[in-house]
mmCIF file of C-alpha atoms and ligand atoms in Angstrom:
data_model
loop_
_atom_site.group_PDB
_atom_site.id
_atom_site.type_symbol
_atom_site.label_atom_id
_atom_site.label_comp_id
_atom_site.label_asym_id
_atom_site.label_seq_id
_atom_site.Cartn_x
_atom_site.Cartn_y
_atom_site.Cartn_z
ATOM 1 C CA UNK A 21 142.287 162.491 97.637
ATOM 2 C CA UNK A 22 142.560 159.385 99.470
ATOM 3 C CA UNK A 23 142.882 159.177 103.013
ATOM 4 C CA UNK A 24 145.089 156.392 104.195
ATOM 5 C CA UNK A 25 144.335 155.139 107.844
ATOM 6 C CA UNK A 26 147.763 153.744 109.797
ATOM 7 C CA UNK A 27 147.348 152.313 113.082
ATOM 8 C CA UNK A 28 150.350 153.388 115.738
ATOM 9 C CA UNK A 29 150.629 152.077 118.773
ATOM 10 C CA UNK A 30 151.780 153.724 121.805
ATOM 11 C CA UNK A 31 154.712 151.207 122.195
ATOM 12 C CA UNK A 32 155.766 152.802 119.292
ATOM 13 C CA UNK A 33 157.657 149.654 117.152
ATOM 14 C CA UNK A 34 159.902 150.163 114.455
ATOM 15 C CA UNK A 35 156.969 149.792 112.076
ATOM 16 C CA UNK A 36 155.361 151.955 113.948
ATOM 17 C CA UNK A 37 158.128 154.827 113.928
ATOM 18 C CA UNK A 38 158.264 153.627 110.003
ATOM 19 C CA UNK A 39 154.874 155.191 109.718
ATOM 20 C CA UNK A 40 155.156 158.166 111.771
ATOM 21 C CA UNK A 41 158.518 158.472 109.565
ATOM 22 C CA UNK A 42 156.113 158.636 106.436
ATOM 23 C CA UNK A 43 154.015 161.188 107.906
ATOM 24 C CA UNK A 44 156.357 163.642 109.171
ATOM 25 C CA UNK A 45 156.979 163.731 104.935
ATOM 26 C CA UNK A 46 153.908 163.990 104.407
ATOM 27 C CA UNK A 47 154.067 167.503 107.076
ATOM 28 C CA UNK A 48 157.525 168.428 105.682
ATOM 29 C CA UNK A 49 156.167 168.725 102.087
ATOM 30 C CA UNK A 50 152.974 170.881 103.403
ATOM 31 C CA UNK A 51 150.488 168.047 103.444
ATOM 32 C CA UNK A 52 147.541 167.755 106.381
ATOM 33 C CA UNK A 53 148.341 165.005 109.175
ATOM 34 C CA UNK A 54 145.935 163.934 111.587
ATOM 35 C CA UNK A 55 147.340 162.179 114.792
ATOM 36 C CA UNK A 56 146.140 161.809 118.329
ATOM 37 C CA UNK A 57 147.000 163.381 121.129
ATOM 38 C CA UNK A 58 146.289 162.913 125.195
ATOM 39 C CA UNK A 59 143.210 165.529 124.592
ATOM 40 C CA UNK A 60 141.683 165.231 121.381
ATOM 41 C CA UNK A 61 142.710 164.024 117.611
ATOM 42 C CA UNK A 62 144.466 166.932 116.260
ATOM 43 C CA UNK A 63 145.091 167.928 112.733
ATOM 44 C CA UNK A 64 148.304 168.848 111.920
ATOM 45 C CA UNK A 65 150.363 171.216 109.177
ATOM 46 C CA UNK A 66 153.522 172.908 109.175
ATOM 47 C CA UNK A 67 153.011 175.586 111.480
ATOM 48 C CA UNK A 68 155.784 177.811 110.118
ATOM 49 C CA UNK A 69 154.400 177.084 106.206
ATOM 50 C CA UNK A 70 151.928 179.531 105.495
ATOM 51 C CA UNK A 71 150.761 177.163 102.862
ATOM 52 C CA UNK A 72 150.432 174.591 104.956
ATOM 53 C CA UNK A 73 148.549 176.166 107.633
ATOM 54 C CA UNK A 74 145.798 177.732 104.990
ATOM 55 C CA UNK A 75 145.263 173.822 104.275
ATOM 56 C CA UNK A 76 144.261 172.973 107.864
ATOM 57 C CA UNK A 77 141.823 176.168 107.456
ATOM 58 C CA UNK A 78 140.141 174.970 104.047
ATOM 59 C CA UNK A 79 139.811 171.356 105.580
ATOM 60 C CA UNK A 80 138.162 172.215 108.869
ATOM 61 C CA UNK A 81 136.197 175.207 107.161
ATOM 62 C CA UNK A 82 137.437 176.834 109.844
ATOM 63 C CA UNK A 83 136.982 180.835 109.890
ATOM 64 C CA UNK A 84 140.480 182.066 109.128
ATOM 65 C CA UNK A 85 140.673 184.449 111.956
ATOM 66 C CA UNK A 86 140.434 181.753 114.693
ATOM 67 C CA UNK A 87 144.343 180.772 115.146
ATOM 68 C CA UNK A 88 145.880 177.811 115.721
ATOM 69 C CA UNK A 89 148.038 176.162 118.380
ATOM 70 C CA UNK A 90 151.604 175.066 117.902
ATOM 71 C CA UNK A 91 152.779 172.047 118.825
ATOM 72 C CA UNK A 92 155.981 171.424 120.026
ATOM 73 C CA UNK A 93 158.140 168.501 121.598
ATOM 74 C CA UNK A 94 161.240 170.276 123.800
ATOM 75 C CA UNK A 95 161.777 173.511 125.098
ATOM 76 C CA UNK A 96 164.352 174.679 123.154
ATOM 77 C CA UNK A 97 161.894 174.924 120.222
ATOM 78 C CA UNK A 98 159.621 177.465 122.546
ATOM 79 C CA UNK A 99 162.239 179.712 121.957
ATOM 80 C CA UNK A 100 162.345 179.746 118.030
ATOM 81 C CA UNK A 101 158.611 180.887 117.707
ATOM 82 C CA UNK A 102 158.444 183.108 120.787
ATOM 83 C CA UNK A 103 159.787 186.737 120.936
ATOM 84 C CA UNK A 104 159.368 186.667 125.424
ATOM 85 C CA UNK A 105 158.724 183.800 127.830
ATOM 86 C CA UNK A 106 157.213 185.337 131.066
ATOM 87 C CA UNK A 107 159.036 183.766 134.234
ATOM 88 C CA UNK A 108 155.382 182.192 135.228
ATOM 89 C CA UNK A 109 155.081 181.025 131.878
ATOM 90 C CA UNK A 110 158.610 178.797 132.484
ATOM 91 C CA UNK A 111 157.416 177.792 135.592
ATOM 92 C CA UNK A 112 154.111 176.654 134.625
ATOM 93 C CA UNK A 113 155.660 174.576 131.571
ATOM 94 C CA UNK A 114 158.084 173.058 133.770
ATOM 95 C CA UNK A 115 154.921 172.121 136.385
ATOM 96 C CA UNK A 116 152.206 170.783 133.232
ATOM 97 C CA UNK A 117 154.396 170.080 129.734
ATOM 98 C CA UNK A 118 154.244 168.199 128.872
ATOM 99 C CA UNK A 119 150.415 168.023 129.243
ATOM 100 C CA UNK A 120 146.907 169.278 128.121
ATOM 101 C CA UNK A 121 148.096 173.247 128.562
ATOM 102 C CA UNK A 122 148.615 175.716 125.893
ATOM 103 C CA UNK A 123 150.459 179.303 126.848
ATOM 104 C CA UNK A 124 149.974 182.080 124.595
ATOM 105 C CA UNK A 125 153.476 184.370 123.821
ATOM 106 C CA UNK A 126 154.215 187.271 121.641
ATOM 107 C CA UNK A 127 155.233 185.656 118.453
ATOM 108 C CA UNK A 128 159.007 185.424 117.135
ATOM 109 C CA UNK A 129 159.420 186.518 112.927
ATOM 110 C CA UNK A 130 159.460 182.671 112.290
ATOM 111 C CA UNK A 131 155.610 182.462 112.401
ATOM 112 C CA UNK A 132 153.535 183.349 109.639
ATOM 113 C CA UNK A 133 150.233 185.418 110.345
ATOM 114 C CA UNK A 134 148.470 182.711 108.707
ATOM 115 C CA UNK A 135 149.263 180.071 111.602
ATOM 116 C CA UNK A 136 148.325 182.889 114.422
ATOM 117 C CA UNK A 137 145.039 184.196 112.456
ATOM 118 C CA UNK A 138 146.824 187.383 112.115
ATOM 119 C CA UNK A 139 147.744 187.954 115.568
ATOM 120 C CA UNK A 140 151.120 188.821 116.649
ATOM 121 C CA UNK A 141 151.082 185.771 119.471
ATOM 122 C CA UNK A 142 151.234 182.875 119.216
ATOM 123 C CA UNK A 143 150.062 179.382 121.124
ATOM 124 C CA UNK A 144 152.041 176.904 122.261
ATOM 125 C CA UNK A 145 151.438 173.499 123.816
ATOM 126 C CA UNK A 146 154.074 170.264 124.340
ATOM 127 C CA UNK A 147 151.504 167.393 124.412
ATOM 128 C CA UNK A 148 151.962 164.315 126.757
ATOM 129 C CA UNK A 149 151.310 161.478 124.061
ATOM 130 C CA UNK A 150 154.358 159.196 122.385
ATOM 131 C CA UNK A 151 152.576 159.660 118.853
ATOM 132 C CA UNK A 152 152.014 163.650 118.666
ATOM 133 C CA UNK A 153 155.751 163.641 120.091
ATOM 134 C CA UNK A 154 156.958 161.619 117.694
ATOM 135 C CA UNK A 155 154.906 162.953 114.584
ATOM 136 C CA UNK A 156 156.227 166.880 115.765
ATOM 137 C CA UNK A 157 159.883 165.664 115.695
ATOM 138 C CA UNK A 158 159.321 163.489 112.125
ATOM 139 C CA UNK A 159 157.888 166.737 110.904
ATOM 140 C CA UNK A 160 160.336 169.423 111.320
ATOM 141 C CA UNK A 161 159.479 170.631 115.155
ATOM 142 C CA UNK A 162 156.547 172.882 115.095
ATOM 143 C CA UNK A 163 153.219 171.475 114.186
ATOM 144 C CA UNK A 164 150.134 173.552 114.061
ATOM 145 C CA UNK A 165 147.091 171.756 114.958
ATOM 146 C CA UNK A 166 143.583 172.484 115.857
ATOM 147 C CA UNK A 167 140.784 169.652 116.640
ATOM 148 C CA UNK A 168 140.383 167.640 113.890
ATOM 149 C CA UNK A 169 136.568 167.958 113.249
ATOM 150 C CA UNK A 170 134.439 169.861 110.424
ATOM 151 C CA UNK A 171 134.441 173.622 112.219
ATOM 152 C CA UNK A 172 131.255 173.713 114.426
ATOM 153 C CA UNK A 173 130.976 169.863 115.414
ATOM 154 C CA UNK A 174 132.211 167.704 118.404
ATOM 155 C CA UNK A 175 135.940 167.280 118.430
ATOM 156 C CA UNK A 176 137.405 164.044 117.566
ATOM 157 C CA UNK A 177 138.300 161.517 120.642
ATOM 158 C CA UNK A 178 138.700 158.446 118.247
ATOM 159 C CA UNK A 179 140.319 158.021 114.626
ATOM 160 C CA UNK A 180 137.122 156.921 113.657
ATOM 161 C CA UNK A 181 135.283 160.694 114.069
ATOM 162 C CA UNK A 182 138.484 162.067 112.325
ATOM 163 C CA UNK A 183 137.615 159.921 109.152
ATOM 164 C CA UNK A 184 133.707 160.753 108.852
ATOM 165 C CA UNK A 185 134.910 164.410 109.174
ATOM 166 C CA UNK A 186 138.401 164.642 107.316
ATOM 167 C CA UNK A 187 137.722 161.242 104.898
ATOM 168 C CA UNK A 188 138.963 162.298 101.075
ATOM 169 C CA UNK A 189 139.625 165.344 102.501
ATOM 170 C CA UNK A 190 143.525 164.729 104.017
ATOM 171 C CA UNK A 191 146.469 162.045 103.097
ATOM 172 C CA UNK A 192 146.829 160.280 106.576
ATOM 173 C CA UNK A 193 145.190 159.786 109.916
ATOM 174 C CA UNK A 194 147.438 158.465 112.274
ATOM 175 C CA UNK A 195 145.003 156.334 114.374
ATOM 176 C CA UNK A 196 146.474 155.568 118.078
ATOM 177 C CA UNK A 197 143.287 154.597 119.149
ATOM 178 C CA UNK A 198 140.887 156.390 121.798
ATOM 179 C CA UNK A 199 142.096 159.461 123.205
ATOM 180 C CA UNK A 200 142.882 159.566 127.460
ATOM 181 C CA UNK A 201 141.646 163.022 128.103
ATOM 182 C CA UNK A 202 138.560 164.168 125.713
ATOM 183 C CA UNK A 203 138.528 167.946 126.260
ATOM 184 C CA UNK A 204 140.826 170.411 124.616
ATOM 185 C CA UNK A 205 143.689 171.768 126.516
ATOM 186 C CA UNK A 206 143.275 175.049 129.222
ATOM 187 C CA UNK A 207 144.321 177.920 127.620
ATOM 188 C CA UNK A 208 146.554 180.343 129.775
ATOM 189 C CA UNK A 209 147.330 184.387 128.531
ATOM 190 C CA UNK A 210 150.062 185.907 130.426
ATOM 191 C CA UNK A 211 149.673 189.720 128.508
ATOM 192 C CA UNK A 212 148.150 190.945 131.536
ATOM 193 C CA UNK A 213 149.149 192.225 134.840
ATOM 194 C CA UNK A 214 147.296 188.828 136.118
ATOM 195 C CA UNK A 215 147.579 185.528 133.704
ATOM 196 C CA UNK A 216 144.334 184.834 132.475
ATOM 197 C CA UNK A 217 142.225 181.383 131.325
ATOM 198 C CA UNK A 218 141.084 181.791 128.013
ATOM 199 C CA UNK A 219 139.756 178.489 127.945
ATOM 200 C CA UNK A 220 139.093 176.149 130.341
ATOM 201 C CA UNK A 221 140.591 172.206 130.314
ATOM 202 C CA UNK A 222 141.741 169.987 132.407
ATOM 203 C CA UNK A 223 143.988 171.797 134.212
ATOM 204 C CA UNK A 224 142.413 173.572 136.480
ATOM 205 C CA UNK A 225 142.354 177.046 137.538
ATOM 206 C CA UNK A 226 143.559 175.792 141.461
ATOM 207 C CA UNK A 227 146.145 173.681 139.675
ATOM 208 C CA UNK A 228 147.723 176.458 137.991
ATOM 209 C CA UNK A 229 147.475 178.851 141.154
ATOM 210 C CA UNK A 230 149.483 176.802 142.919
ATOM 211 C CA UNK A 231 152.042 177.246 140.824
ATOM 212 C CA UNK A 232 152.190 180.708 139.875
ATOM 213 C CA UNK A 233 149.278 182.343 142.621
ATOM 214 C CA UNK A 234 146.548 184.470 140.798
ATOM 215 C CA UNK A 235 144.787 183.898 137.588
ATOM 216 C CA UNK A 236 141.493 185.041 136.285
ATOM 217 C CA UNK A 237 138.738 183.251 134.009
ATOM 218 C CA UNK A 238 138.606 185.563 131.015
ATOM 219 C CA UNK A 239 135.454 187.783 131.785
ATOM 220 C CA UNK A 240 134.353 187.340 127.669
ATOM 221 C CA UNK A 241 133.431 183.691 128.377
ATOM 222 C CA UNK A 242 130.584 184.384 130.940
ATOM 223 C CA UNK A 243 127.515 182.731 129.811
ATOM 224 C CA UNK A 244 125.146 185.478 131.852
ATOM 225 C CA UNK A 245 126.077 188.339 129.294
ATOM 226 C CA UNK A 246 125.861 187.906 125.820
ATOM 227 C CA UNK A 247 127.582 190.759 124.651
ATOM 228 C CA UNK A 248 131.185 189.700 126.228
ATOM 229 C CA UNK A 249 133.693 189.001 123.848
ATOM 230 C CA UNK A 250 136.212 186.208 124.379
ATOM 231 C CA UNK A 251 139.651 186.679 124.552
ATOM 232 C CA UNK A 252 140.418 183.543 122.450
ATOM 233 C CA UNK A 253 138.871 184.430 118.735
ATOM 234 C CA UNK A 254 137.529 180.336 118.569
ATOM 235 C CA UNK A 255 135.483 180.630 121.620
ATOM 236 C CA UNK A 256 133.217 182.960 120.350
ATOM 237 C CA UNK A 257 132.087 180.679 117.695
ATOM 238 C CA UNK A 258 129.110 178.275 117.731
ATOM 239 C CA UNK A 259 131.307 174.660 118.705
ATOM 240 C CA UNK A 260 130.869 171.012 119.825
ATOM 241 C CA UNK A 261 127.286 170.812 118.581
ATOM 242 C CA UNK A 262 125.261 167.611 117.945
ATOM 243 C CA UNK A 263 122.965 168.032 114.682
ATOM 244 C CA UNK A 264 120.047 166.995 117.553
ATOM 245 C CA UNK A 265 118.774 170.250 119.382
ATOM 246 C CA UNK A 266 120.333 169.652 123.138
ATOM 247 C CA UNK A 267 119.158 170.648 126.143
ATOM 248 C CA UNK A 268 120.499 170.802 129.593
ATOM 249 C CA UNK A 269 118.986 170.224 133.063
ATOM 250 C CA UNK A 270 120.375 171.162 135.441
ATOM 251 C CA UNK A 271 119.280 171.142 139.654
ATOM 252 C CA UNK A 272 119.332 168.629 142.476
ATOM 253 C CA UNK A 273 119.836 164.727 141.205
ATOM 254 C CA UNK A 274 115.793 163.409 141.655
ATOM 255 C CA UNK A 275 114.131 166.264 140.286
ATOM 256 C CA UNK A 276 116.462 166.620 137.426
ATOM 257 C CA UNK A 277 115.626 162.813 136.504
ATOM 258 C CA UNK A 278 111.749 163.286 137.287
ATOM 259 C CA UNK A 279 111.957 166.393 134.733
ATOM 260 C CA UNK A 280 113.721 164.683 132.266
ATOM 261 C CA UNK A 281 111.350 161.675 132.569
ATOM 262 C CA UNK A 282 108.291 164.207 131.862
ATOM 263 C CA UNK A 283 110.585 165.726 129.217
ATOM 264 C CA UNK A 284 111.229 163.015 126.962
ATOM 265 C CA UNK A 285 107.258 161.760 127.032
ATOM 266 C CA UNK A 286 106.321 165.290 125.588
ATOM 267 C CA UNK A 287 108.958 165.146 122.817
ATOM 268 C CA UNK A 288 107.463 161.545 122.115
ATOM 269 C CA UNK A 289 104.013 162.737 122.187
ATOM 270 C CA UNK A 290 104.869 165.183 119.489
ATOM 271 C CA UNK A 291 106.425 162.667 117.308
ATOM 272 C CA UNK A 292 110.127 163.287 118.316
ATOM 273 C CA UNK A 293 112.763 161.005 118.067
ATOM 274 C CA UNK A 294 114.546 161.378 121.946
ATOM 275 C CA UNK A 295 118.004 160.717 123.312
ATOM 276 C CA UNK A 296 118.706 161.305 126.864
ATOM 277 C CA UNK A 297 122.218 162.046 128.342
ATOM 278 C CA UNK A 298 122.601 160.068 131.892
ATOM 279 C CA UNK A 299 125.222 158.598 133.900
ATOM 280 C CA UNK A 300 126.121 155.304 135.617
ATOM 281 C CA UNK A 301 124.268 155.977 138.467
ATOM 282 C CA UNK A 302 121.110 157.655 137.135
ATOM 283 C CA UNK A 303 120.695 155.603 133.599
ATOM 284 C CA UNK A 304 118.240 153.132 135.321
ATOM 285 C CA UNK A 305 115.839 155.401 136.360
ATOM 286 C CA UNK A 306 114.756 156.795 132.720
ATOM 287 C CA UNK A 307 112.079 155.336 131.402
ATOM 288 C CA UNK A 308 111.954 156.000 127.501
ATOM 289 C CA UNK A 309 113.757 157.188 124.622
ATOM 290 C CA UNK A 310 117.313 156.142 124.053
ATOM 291 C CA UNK A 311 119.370 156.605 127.236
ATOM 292 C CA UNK A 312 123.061 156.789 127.228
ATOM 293 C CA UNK A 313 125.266 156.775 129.897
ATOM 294 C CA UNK A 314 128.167 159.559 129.946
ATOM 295 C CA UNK A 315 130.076 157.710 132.608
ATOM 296 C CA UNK A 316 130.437 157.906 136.577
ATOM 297 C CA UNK A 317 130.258 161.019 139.066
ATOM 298 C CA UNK A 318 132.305 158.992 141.281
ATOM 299 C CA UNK A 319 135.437 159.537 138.405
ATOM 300 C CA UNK A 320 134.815 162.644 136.529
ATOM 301 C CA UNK A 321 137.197 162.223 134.091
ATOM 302 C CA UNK A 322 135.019 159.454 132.492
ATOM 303 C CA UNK A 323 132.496 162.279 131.317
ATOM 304 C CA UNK A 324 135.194 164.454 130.229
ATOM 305 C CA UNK A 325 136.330 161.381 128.223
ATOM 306 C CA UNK A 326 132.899 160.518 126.985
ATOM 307 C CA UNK A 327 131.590 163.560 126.123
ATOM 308 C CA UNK A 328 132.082 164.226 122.257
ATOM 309 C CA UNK A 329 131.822 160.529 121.487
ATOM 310 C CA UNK A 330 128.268 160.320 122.812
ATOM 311 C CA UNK A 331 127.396 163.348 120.959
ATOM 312 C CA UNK A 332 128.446 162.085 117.850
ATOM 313 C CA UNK A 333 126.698 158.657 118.644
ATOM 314 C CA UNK A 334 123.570 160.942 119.092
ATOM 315 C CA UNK A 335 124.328 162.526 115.637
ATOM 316 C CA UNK A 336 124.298 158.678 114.220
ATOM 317 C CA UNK A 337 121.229 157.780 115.312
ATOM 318 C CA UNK A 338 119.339 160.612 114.032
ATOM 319 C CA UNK A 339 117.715 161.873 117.036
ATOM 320 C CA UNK A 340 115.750 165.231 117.189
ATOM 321 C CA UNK A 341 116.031 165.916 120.775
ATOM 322 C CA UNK A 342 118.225 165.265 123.540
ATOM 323 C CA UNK A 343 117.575 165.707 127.074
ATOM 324 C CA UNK A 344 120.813 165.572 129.521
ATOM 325 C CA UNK A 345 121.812 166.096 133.020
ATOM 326 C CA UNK A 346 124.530 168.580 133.623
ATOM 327 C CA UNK A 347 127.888 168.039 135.063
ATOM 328 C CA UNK A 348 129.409 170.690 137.246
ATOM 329 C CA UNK A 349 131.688 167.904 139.140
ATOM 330 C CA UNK A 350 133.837 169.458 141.191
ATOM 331 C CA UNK A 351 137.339 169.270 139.562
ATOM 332 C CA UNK A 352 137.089 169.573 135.851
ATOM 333 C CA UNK A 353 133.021 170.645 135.926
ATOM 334 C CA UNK A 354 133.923 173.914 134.620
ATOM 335 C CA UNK A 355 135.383 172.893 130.939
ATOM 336 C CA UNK A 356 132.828 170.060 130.491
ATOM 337 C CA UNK A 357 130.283 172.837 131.496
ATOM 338 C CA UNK A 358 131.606 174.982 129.084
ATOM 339 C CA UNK A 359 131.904 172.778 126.239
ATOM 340 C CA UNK A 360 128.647 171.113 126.540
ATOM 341 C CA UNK A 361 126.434 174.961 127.406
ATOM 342 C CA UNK A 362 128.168 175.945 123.815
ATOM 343 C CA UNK A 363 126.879 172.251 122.167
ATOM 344 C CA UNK A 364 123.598 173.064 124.095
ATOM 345 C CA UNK A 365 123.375 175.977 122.640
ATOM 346 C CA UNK A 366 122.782 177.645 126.078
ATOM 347 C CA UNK A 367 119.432 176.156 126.547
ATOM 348 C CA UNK A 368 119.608 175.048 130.279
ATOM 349 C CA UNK A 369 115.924 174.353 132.296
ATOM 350 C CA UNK A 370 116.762 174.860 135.871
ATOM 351 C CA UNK A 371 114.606 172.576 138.357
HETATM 352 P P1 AMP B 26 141.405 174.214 118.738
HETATM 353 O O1 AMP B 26 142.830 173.929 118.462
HETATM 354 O O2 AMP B 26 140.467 173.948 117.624
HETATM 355 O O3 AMP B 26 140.997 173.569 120.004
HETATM 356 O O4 AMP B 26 141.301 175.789 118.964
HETATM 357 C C1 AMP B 26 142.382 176.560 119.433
HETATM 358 C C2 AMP B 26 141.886 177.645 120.343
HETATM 359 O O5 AMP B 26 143.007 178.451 120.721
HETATM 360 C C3 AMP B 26 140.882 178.586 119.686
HETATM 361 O O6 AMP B 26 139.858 178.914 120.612
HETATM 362 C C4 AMP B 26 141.741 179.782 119.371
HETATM 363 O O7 AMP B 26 140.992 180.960 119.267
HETATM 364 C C5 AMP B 26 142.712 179.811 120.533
HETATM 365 N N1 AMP B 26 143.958 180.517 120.203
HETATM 366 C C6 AMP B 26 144.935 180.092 119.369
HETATM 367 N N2 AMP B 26 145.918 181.025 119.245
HETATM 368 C C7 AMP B 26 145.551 182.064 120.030
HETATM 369 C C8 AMP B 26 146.134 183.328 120.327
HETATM 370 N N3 AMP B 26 147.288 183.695 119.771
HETATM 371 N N4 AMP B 26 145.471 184.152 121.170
HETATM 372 C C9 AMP B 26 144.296 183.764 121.723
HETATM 373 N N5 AMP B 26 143.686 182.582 121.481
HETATM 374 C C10 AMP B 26 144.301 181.735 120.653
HETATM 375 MG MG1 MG B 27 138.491 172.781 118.012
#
């Protein structure tokens, strides 16, 4: 098959709506989409075709029991593919949608058990970027889309990653450019007594208790016990990994740079090919291998933003090892922690 690139841009133009015209067809008749939205590139299907949805699965090679989340531009289609909205649920999708949040609800008939991984709920998210808006409404309302990355490796944050992963494989990548946010959306379960975080994103857990007062991490995703079980099927699996073996260091700023330092001339000594994962501030200070900065501590989001792209620029360049600092800023720490201790594999030297 071959995959036809379109540039969009956010001013959305007439041409522009021409395209995303073309590839709501392209969703109405059952066909894959890839578009970007405010958190990653996602890749999109007919959520309520089962056919459809089975596509995004085969593309991805994505394990068939890890659902996907809907997509959806108004409110009014939250109640089509719901069966219940809790009262916090309303309240926190009038406070973040739309936005980098996805609710899960008990599902309404109008979902197929292929879109949900054959769950009876369903998630939801409204995303805060004119393209995905405009793609959901060209393509019938309710767009299922998960990351649009090979299953297992960095999520996409330009149109470029979508085409090494999803090239030949799907008719159209919308590309809108690079994406704002970089992490995938916090994921919020209201089917207990206390709403719960299934994943962590940008929105943050003090965000969302302002709103609606408690909520819990989901106790599956603690890193310390490796029998818990994660409440979201897809964070159980192996994710976000570079092909290069990464490792984390973590401790205060000068001995995590003098460790890395000692590090990286061991892995040279041996013969390995090094990267090292830095930021702004600390990038000077390393003396060998190839050193990349992430982006500043003084604005977290830039290593949010940064994060997959440097992994995949790792992946490019064919190195066996990379050493980086880790980045448990105060705000959105937690996802980037979690997202880069699953690429890391959990290997984390403490100094
Ligand atoms: P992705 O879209 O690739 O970022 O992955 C979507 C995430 O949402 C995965 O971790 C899924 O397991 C999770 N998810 C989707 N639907 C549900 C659901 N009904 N219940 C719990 N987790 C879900
Ligand atoms: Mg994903």
């Amino acid at each position: 098959m071959k995959t036809v690139i379109e540039k969009i841009t956010e001013q959305l133009t007439e041409e522009d709506k021409k395209k995303i015209e073309a590839a709501g067809d392209i969703l109405k008749q059952g066909g894959l989409v890839a578009f970007p939205t405010e958190t990653v590139y996602g890749l999109g299907a007919d959520a309520l075709n089962p056919e459809a949805s089975k596509k995004i699965y085969a593309a991805k090679g994505r394990p068939s029991d890890n659902p996907l989340i809907v997509h959806i531009s108004n409110m009014k289609a939250l109640e089509k593919i719901t069966s219940e909205i809790p009262e916090k649920a309303k309240k926190m999708a009038k406070e973040f949608w739309p936005g980098p949040l996805t609710m899960i609800f008990p599902k309404s008939e109008q979902v197929p058990l292929e879109t949900t991984g054959g769950l009876e709920t369903v998630a939801v998210r409204m995303p805060n970027h004119p393209i995905a808006l405009a793609l959901i409404d060209a393509g019938g309302g309710y767009i299922a889309a998960p990351s649009a990355n090979t299953s297992g490796k960095p999520s996409p944050t330009k149109a470029e990653h979508v085409a090494l992963d999803m090239d030949g494989k799907i008719p159209m990548i919308l590309d809108g450019g690079a994406v704002g946010i970089g992490i995938e959306s916090t994921i919020v379960d209201f089917s207990t007594e206390i709403p719960m975080i299934l994943r962590p994103g940008y929105i943050t857990p003090e965000m969302i208790q302002k709103v609606i007062g408690e909520v819990k991490m989901d106790p599956g995703l603690s890193m310390d016990d490796p029998t818990a079980h994660p409440k979201a099927p897809g964070m159980k699996y192996k994710h976000y990994a570079p092909k290069a073996d990464l490792i984390l260091v973590n401790g205060a700023q000068e001995k995590v740079i003098q460790k890395i330092n000692e590090l990286v001339s061991m892995a040279q000594e041996s013969g390995k090919k090094t990267g090292v994962i830095g930021t702004d501030e600390t990038c000077g200070r390393y003396q060998a291998g190839i050193v990349k900065s992430i982006g500043t501590r003084s604005e977290e989001d830039t290593i949010a933003r940064h994060l997959y792209g440097i992994l995949r620029e790792f992946d490019d360049l064919d190195v066996d090892v990379i050493y980086s600092e880790s980045f448990s800023t105060p705000r959105i720490g937690q996802a980037i922690m979690n997202r880069m201790l699953k690429a890391a594999g959990h290997q984390v030297i403490e100094v």
